[in-house]
């Protein structure tokens, strides 16, 4: 009997905001790995806002087209191997997609040395945490005593970026989408302050929390918040352009930002983007440093896990609406016994 599996297809290009029924489950075949390939059992799926951008147009990867299995990073167990670098039983980070099993080239798999709960290797100790580390240290170049503002601060990347900023002695102010999230950032994660981006007094509140101005803006959202921060940045301020989630869930992103190049010139600002996968050489160092910070209690892991692959579409829609605190994951299968 040919083995089958459940997988979730991207079904149709959304008009306006994404909906769960823009995806469709189907039963498909489990692939047969060829020379150099691995058959992997997907265990945990990372839900990333960029997935909304991948289905809208070409980004740093090819556009995902209707009828294709929805891509997504997974932590997966190698169950058949035609690549000696990844023997059966290895846990790997792969682009395993929204499905129970994936066949991938061994050359694209990153083996994981499991030293924490598996979920941590897809949140703070995984791609997300490394994104925050690379953005802060390699792009932002933080200095103790400076003021940093981070947007989507209660989300996966933002909460880690803020905590890492605190760990190097910065004053850190978060921006998040609810008062509860702001309270959590200050009381649980030790941020120096937090403001709700829905507040009509946002600018005044930010200025009050940043009496010495803003030296570094870790930007996860783009859009009108970036406009606001450009006006609050100090001379020679830096913007870490990590993402633009405010512009993903639409078929007509807003033009912008305003004040470019005007304020960039007069304030000598530096706006720099990055893609975490270009920084492979620093992953081990970032993971090691964050593992040490977790061990000594200076970095808290925040994640929420939906049980079952069928929950992936709603998890992505919910993420874009701000329903998550910390890293949003989907559990596809139990951890290996
Ligand atoms: N450069 C890279 O290599 C790289 C790698 C991974 C991720 N990223 C980027 O990092 C950013 C964060 O990703 P993540 O995975 O950590 O997701 P996340 O922050 O956990 O989730 C997205 C959050 O964005 C916030 N948001 C949604 N719409 C918003 C809006 N209009 N204005 C302000 N905030 C809004 C929501 O929180 P609120 O309740 O606070 O609104 C939501 O929780 C994204 O832009 C993503 O593309 C970049």
Short mmCIF file of C-alpha atoms and ligand atoms in Angstrom, two decimals:
data_model
loop_
_atom_site.label_atom_id
_atom_site.label_comp_id
_atom_site.label_asym_id
_atom_site.label_seq_id
_atom_site.Cartn_x
_atom_site.Cartn_y
_atom_site.Cartn_z
CA UNK A 1 0.00 0.00 0.00
CA UNK A 2 1.32 3.48 -0.91
CA UNK A 3 1.54 5.63 2.26
CA UNK A 4 -0.57 8.80 2.27
CA UNK A 5 -0.54 11.94 4.36
CA UNK A 6 -2.55 15.07 5.10
CA UNK A 7 -1.20 18.33 3.72
CA UNK A 8 -2.56 21.85 3.40
CA UNK A 9 -2.53 23.64 0.09
CA UNK A 10 -2.59 27.36 -0.56
CA UNK A 11 -5.92 27.39 -2.41
CA UNK A 12 -6.61 30.91 -3.68
CA UNK A 13 -5.07 34.37 -3.67
CA UNK A 14 -6.89 36.45 -1.04
CA UNK A 15 -8.70 39.64 -1.89
CA UNK A 16 -7.88 41.96 0.99
CA UNK A 17 -7.22 40.15 4.24
CA UNK A 18 -6.27 36.49 4.46
CA UNK A 19 -8.93 33.99 5.60
CA UNK A 20 -8.58 30.40 6.80
CA UNK A 21 -10.56 29.16 3.79
CA UNK A 22 -7.87 30.53 1.45
CA UNK A 23 -6.23 27.19 2.32
CA UNK A 24 -7.52 23.66 1.72
CA UNK A 25 -6.52 20.29 3.19
CA UNK A 26 -5.99 17.31 0.92
CA UNK A 27 -4.71 13.77 1.11
CA UNK A 28 -1.48 13.29 -0.80
CA UNK A 29 1.24 10.73 -1.20
CA UNK A 30 4.29 10.54 1.00
CA UNK A 31 7.29 11.08 -1.29
CA UNK A 32 10.08 8.62 -1.93
CA UNK A 33 13.56 10.09 -1.24
CA UNK A 34 16.18 9.72 -3.98
CA UNK A 35 19.96 10.00 -3.83
CA UNK A 36 20.97 12.89 -1.55
CA UNK A 37 17.43 13.32 -0.19
CA UNK A 38 15.76 12.81 3.18
CA UNK A 39 12.27 11.68 4.13
CA UNK A 40 11.31 13.63 7.25
CA UNK A 41 8.43 13.44 9.70
CA UNK A 42 7.36 17.00 10.46
CA UNK A 43 6.92 17.60 14.21
CA UNK A 44 6.57 21.36 14.73
CA UNK A 45 5.64 24.06 12.21
CA UNK A 46 6.71 27.70 12.49
CA UNK A 47 3.97 30.22 11.72
CA UNK A 48 5.56 33.30 10.15
CA UNK A 49 3.88 36.52 9.04
CA UNK A 50 6.10 36.56 5.95
CA UNK A 51 4.04 33.59 4.69
CA UNK A 52 1.33 36.16 3.91
CA UNK A 53 3.82 38.03 1.71
CA UNK A 54 5.03 34.82 0.02
CA UNK A 55 1.54 34.15 -1.37
CA UNK A 56 1.01 37.73 -2.55
CA UNK A 57 4.06 38.26 -4.74
CA UNK A 58 7.68 37.30 -5.28
CA UNK A 59 9.77 38.20 -2.23
CA UNK A 60 13.19 36.81 -1.29
CA UNK A 61 11.64 33.52 -2.43
CA UNK A 62 9.45 32.54 -5.37
CA UNK A 63 5.75 33.41 -5.01
CA UNK A 64 3.64 30.54 -3.68
CA UNK A 65 0.91 29.74 -6.22
CA UNK A 66 -2.59 28.33 -5.67
CA UNK A 67 -2.50 24.53 -5.62
CA UNK A 68 0.95 24.32 -4.04
CA UNK A 69 1.61 22.91 -0.58
CA UNK A 70 1.99 25.89 1.75
CA UNK A 71 5.68 26.25 2.64
CA UNK A 72 6.91 26.81 6.18
CA UNK A 73 9.87 25.99 8.40
CA UNK A 74 9.54 22.79 10.41
CA UNK A 75 11.48 20.86 12.98
CA UNK A 76 11.42 17.36 11.63
CA UNK A 77 12.81 13.90 12.31
CA UNK A 78 14.75 12.12 9.57
CA UNK A 79 13.03 8.75 9.05
CA UNK A 80 14.78 7.68 5.81
CA UNK A 81 18.11 9.05 4.69
CA UNK A 82 20.09 9.03 1.47
CA UNK A 83 22.51 11.62 2.85
CA UNK A 84 25.15 10.36 5.31
CA UNK A 85 25.32 13.80 6.97
CA UNK A 86 21.81 13.30 8.36
CA UNK A 87 21.30 9.74 9.66
CA UNK A 88 17.87 8.41 10.62
CA UNK A 89 16.75 9.96 13.92
CA UNK A 90 18.44 13.34 13.35
CA UNK A 91 16.27 16.37 14.15
CA UNK A 92 16.54 18.89 11.32
CA UNK A 93 15.28 22.36 10.53
CA UNK A 94 13.86 22.26 7.01
CA UNK A 95 11.35 24.00 4.78
CA UNK A 96 9.04 21.06 5.43
CA UNK A 97 5.78 22.82 4.62
CA UNK A 98 2.26 22.43 5.95
CA UNK A 99 2.22 18.63 5.74
CA UNK A 100 2.94 15.56 7.84
CA UNK A 101 5.96 14.35 5.85
CA UNK A 102 8.43 16.06 3.54
CA UNK A 103 11.14 14.94 1.13
CA UNK A 104 13.97 17.47 0.99
CA UNK A 105 17.53 17.59 -0.33
CA UNK A 106 19.92 16.82 2.52
CA UNK A 107 21.90 19.90 1.52
CA UNK A 108 19.00 22.14 2.65
CA UNK A 109 18.58 20.52 6.09
CA UNK A 110 20.15 22.07 9.20
CA UNK A 111 20.79 19.48 11.94
CA UNK A 112 19.77 20.53 15.44
CA UNK A 113 21.68 19.61 18.59
CA UNK A 114 18.74 19.22 20.94
CA UNK A 115 19.57 20.82 24.30
CA UNK A 116 16.20 22.27 25.29
CA UNK A 117 12.51 21.46 24.78
CA UNK A 118 12.09 20.97 21.04
CA UNK A 119 9.74 23.97 20.75
CA UNK A 120 12.56 26.29 21.91
CA UNK A 121 14.59 25.28 18.84
CA UNK A 122 11.88 26.80 16.63
CA UNK A 123 11.35 29.89 18.82
CA UNK A 124 13.98 31.69 20.88
CA UNK A 125 16.79 29.21 20.22
CA UNK A 126 15.77 28.82 16.57
CA UNK A 127 15.30 30.90 13.47
CA UNK A 128 13.23 33.52 15.29
CA UNK A 129 15.65 34.16 18.13
CA UNK A 130 18.57 34.20 15.72
CA UNK A 131 16.69 36.80 13.65
CA UNK A 132 16.46 39.02 16.72
CA UNK A 133 20.13 38.42 17.59
CA UNK A 134 21.41 39.14 14.07
CA UNK A 135 19.16 42.18 13.71
CA UNK A 136 20.26 43.66 17.01
CA UNK A 137 23.97 42.78 17.05
CA UNK A 138 25.01 42.66 13.40
CA UNK A 139 22.73 45.37 12.00
CA UNK A 140 21.80 47.52 15.01
CA UNK A 141 25.20 47.53 16.73
CA UNK A 142 23.78 48.36 20.19
CA UNK A 143 25.57 50.26 22.93
CA UNK A 144 24.87 50.17 26.65
CA UNK A 145 22.92 53.21 27.82
CA UNK A 146 21.25 53.81 24.46
CA UNK A 147 17.47 53.80 23.97
CA UNK A 148 15.93 51.19 21.72
CA UNK A 149 12.31 50.97 20.57
CA UNK A 150 11.03 47.67 19.18
CA UNK A 151 7.71 47.15 17.37
CA UNK A 152 5.60 43.96 17.39
CA UNK A 153 7.40 43.71 20.73
CA UNK A 154 5.20 41.00 22.20
CA UNK A 155 5.62 38.87 19.08
CA UNK A 156 8.19 36.19 18.40
CA UNK A 157 11.09 38.29 17.12
CA UNK A 158 10.27 41.47 19.00
CA UNK A 159 10.19 39.99 22.49
CA UNK A 160 13.62 38.42 21.97
CA UNK A 161 15.10 41.59 20.41
CA UNK A 162 13.88 43.63 23.38
CA UNK A 163 15.23 41.19 25.96
CA UNK A 164 18.59 41.04 24.16
CA UNK A 165 18.69 44.84 24.18
CA UNK A 166 18.10 44.82 27.95
CA UNK A 167 20.88 42.24 28.31
CA UNK A 168 23.41 44.66 26.77
CA UNK A 169 22.25 47.50 29.03
CA UNK A 170 19.94 49.44 26.73
CA UNK A 171 16.79 51.22 27.78
CA UNK A 172 14.10 49.25 25.89
CA UNK A 173 10.59 50.43 25.03
CA UNK A 174 8.17 48.09 23.28
CA UNK A 175 5.25 48.81 20.98
CA UNK A 176 2.45 46.23 20.97
CA UNK A 177 -1.20 45.94 20.00
CA UNK A 178 -2.97 45.69 23.38
CA UNK A 179 -2.65 46.99 26.92
CA UNK A 180 -2.35 43.39 28.18
CA UNK A 181 0.65 42.81 25.93
CA UNK A 182 2.24 46.05 27.16
CA UNK A 183 1.76 45.02 30.80
CA UNK A 184 3.30 41.62 30.03
CA UNK A 185 6.34 43.22 28.37
CA UNK A 186 7.05 45.40 31.40
CA UNK A 187 6.06 43.06 34.25
CA UNK A 188 7.21 39.72 32.87
CA UNK A 189 10.04 40.55 30.45
CA UNK A 190 11.49 43.60 32.19
CA UNK A 191 11.04 46.15 29.39
CA UNK A 192 11.50 49.72 30.62
CA UNK A 193 8.17 50.71 29.11
CA UNK A 194 5.62 49.75 26.47
CA UNK A 195 2.95 51.55 24.47
CA UNK A 196 -0.10 50.34 22.61
CA UNK A 197 0.11 51.19 18.89
CA UNK A 198 -3.67 51.66 18.89
CA UNK A 199 -3.45 54.52 21.40
CA UNK A 200 -4.37 57.97 20.02
CA UNK A 201 -1.63 59.32 22.30
CA UNK A 202 1.06 57.00 20.89
CA UNK A 203 3.54 59.71 19.96
CA UNK A 204 3.23 61.57 23.27
CA UNK A 205 3.54 58.30 25.22
CA UNK A 206 6.62 57.25 23.25
CA UNK A 207 8.28 60.61 23.82
CA UNK A 208 7.59 60.36 27.55
CA UNK A 209 9.14 56.88 27.71
CA UNK A 210 12.18 57.95 25.66
CA UNK A 211 13.27 61.20 27.35
CA UNK A 212 16.70 61.05 25.65
CA UNK A 213 15.22 60.26 22.22
CA UNK A 214 15.58 57.00 20.31
CA UNK A 215 18.97 55.67 19.17
CA UNK A 216 17.87 52.39 17.65
CA UNK A 217 14.51 51.34 16.21
CA UNK A 218 14.07 47.58 15.69
CA UNK A 219 11.33 47.72 13.06
CA UNK A 220 9.15 44.67 12.58
CA UNK A 221 6.12 46.45 11.15
CA UNK A 222 7.01 49.27 8.68
CA UNK A 223 4.04 51.49 7.70
CA UNK A 224 2.91 54.52 9.74
CA UNK A 225 4.87 53.42 12.85
CA UNK A 226 8.10 53.75 10.90
CA UNK A 227 7.07 57.29 9.93
CA UNK A 228 6.56 58.12 13.62
CA UNK A 229 9.88 56.64 14.69
CA UNK A 230 11.84 58.48 11.99
CA UNK A 231 10.73 61.71 13.63
CA UNK A 232 11.77 60.48 17.12
CA UNK A 233 15.21 59.11 16.22
CA UNK A 234 18.30 60.94 17.42
CA UNK A 235 21.04 62.10 15.08
CA UNK A 236 22.97 59.05 13.77
CA UNK A 237 20.11 56.80 14.84
CA UNK A 238 19.77 53.34 13.29
CA UNK A 239 16.72 51.48 12.02
CA UNK A 240 16.97 47.69 11.90
CA UNK A 241 14.59 46.88 9.04
CA UNK A 242 13.54 43.37 10.07
CA UNK A 243 10.09 43.22 8.48
CA UNK A 244 6.95 45.13 7.55
CA UNK A 245 4.10 43.08 8.99
CA UNK A 246 1.68 46.03 8.90
CA UNK A 247 1.86 45.83 5.10
CA UNK A 248 1.57 42.06 4.56
CA UNK A 249 -2.12 41.29 5.01
CA UNK A 250 -3.42 43.30 2.09
CA UNK A 251 -3.36 43.28 -1.69
CA UNK A 252 -2.60 47.03 -1.72
CA UNK A 253 0.25 47.97 0.66
CA UNK A 254 0.47 51.63 1.62
CA UNK A 255 3.12 53.74 -0.10
CA UNK A 256 5.81 55.07 2.19
CA UNK A 257 7.56 55.69 4.41
CA UNK A 258 7.29 59.47 4.63
CA UNK A 259 10.27 61.70 5.52
CA UNK A 260 12.64 59.64 3.33
CA UNK A 261 15.14 60.82 2.37
CA UNK A 262 14.60 64.17 4.17
CA UNK A 263 15.04 63.06 7.79
CA UNK A 264 17.52 60.36 6.81
CA UNK A 265 19.81 63.04 5.42
CA UNK A 266 19.42 65.71 8.06
CA UNK A 267 19.72 63.27 10.99
CA UNK A 268 22.39 61.07 9.29
CA UNK A 269 20.22 58.00 9.91
CA UNK A 270 21.08 54.46 8.84
CA UNK A 271 18.22 52.17 7.70
CA UNK A 272 19.46 48.65 7.00
CA UNK A 273 17.57 45.50 6.11
CA UNK A 274 18.73 41.92 6.49
CA UNK A 275 17.56 38.34 5.89
CA UNK A 276 18.54 35.96 8.66
CA UNK A 277 19.44 33.12 6.31
CA UNK A 278 22.28 35.25 4.90
CA UNK A 279 23.97 35.08 8.32
CA UNK A 280 24.52 31.32 8.68
CA UNK A 281 28.04 31.92 10.01
CA UNK A 282 26.73 33.59 13.17
CA UNK A 283 23.96 31.12 14.05
CA UNK A 284 26.03 28.94 16.38
CA UNK A 285 27.33 31.96 18.31
CA UNK A 286 23.83 33.47 18.57
CA UNK A 287 22.33 30.18 19.79
CA UNK A 288 25.10 29.70 22.34
CA UNK A 289 24.74 33.21 23.72
CA UNK A 290 20.97 32.96 23.95
CA UNK A 291 21.17 29.52 25.62
CA UNK A 292 23.41 31.08 28.29
CA UNK A 293 21.02 34.01 28.78
CA UNK A 294 18.09 31.58 29.14
CA UNK A 295 20.05 29.50 31.64
CA UNK A 296 20.83 32.50 33.85
CA UNK A 297 17.24 33.80 33.67
CA UNK A 298 17.92 36.93 31.61
CA UNK A 299 16.04 35.68 28.53
CA UNK A 300 12.56 34.22 28.87
CA UNK A 301 11.12 31.95 26.19
CA UNK A 302 7.61 32.91 25.07
CA UNK A 303 5.69 30.65 22.73
CA UNK A 304 2.19 29.36 22.09
CA UNK A 305 1.46 26.08 20.39
CA UNK A 306 -1.67 25.09 18.45
CA UNK A 307 -2.26 21.36 18.40
CA UNK A 308 -2.78 19.75 14.98
CA UNK A 309 -1.89 20.64 11.39
CA UNK A 310 -5.52 21.56 10.67
CA UNK A 311 -5.06 24.62 12.90
CA UNK A 312 -2.31 26.14 10.73
CA UNK A 313 -4.53 28.42 8.56
CA UNK A 314 -6.29 29.93 11.59
CA UNK A 315 -2.96 30.27 13.38
CA UNK A 316 -1.55 32.35 10.50
CA UNK A 317 -4.68 34.50 10.25
CA UNK A 318 -4.60 34.97 14.03
CA UNK A 319 -0.92 35.92 13.98
CA UNK A 320 -1.54 38.67 11.44
CA UNK A 321 -4.37 39.94 13.67
CA UNK A 322 -2.04 40.01 16.68
CA UNK A 323 -3.61 37.11 18.62
CA UNK A 324 -0.21 35.70 19.58
CA UNK A 325 2.13 36.41 22.47
CA UNK A 326 5.60 35.12 21.67
CA UNK A 327 6.31 32.56 18.96
CA UNK A 328 3.32 30.93 17.26
CA UNK A 329 3.90 27.24 16.54
CA UNK A 330 1.74 24.37 15.32
CA UNK A 331 2.35 20.86 16.59
CA UNK A 332 1.99 18.41 13.72
CA UNK A 333 3.19 15.29 15.54
CA UNK A 334 4.49 14.31 18.98
CA UNK A 335 8.18 14.64 19.84
CA UNK A 336 10.18 11.47 19.09
CA UNK A 337 9.78 9.01 21.99
N1 LIG B 1 14.54 39.72 8.24
C1 LIG B 1 14.40 38.43 8.53
O1 LIG B 1 15.22 37.58 8.22
C2 LIG B 1 13.15 38.01 9.28
C3 LIG B 1 13.02 36.69 9.78
C4 LIG B 1 11.86 36.38 10.50
C5 LIG B 1 10.88 37.35 10.69
N2 LIG B 1 11.06 38.59 10.15
C6 LIG B 1 10.05 39.65 10.31
O2 LIG B 1 9.94 39.95 11.69
C7 LIG B 1 8.64 40.50 11.91
C8 LIG B 1 8.02 39.78 13.11
O3 LIG B 1 7.82 38.41 12.73
P1 LIG B 1 7.46 37.32 13.84
O4 LIG B 1 7.60 35.99 13.21
O5 LIG B 1 8.22 37.63 15.05
O6 LIG B 1 5.90 37.57 14.06
P2 LIG B 1 5.17 38.06 15.37
O7 LIG B 1 5.75 39.37 15.78
O8 LIG B 1 5.13 36.97 16.37
O9 LIG B 1 3.69 38.27 14.86
C9 LIG B 1 3.31 39.37 14.11
C10 LIG B 1 2.84 40.52 15.05
O10 LIG B 1 2.75 41.70 14.28
C11 LIG B 1 1.89 42.59 14.93
N3 LIG B 1 1.15 43.35 13.93
C12 LIG B 1 0.31 42.88 12.99
N4 LIG B 1 -0.19 43.90 12.26
C13 LIG B 1 0.36 45.04 12.77
C14 LIG B 1 0.23 46.42 12.45
N5 LIG B 1 -0.57 46.84 11.45
N6 LIG B 1 0.95 47.32 13.18
C15 LIG B 1 1.73 46.91 14.19
N7 LIG B 1 1.89 45.60 14.55
C16 LIG B 1 1.20 44.69 13.83
C17 LIG B 1 0.95 41.74 15.80
O11 LIG B 1 1.10 42.14 17.15
P3 LIG B 1 0.35 43.39 17.82
O12 LIG B 1 -0.74 42.82 18.69
O13 LIG B 1 1.42 44.00 18.60
O14 LIG B 1 -0.21 44.26 16.74
C18 LIG B 1 1.46 40.32 15.62
O15 LIG B 1 1.51 39.60 16.84
C19 LIG B 1 7.86 40.34 10.62
O16 LIG B 1 7.87 41.55 9.92
C20 LIG B 1 8.65 39.30 9.87
O17 LIG B 1 8.49 39.37 8.48
C21 LIG B 1 12.17 38.93 9.46
#
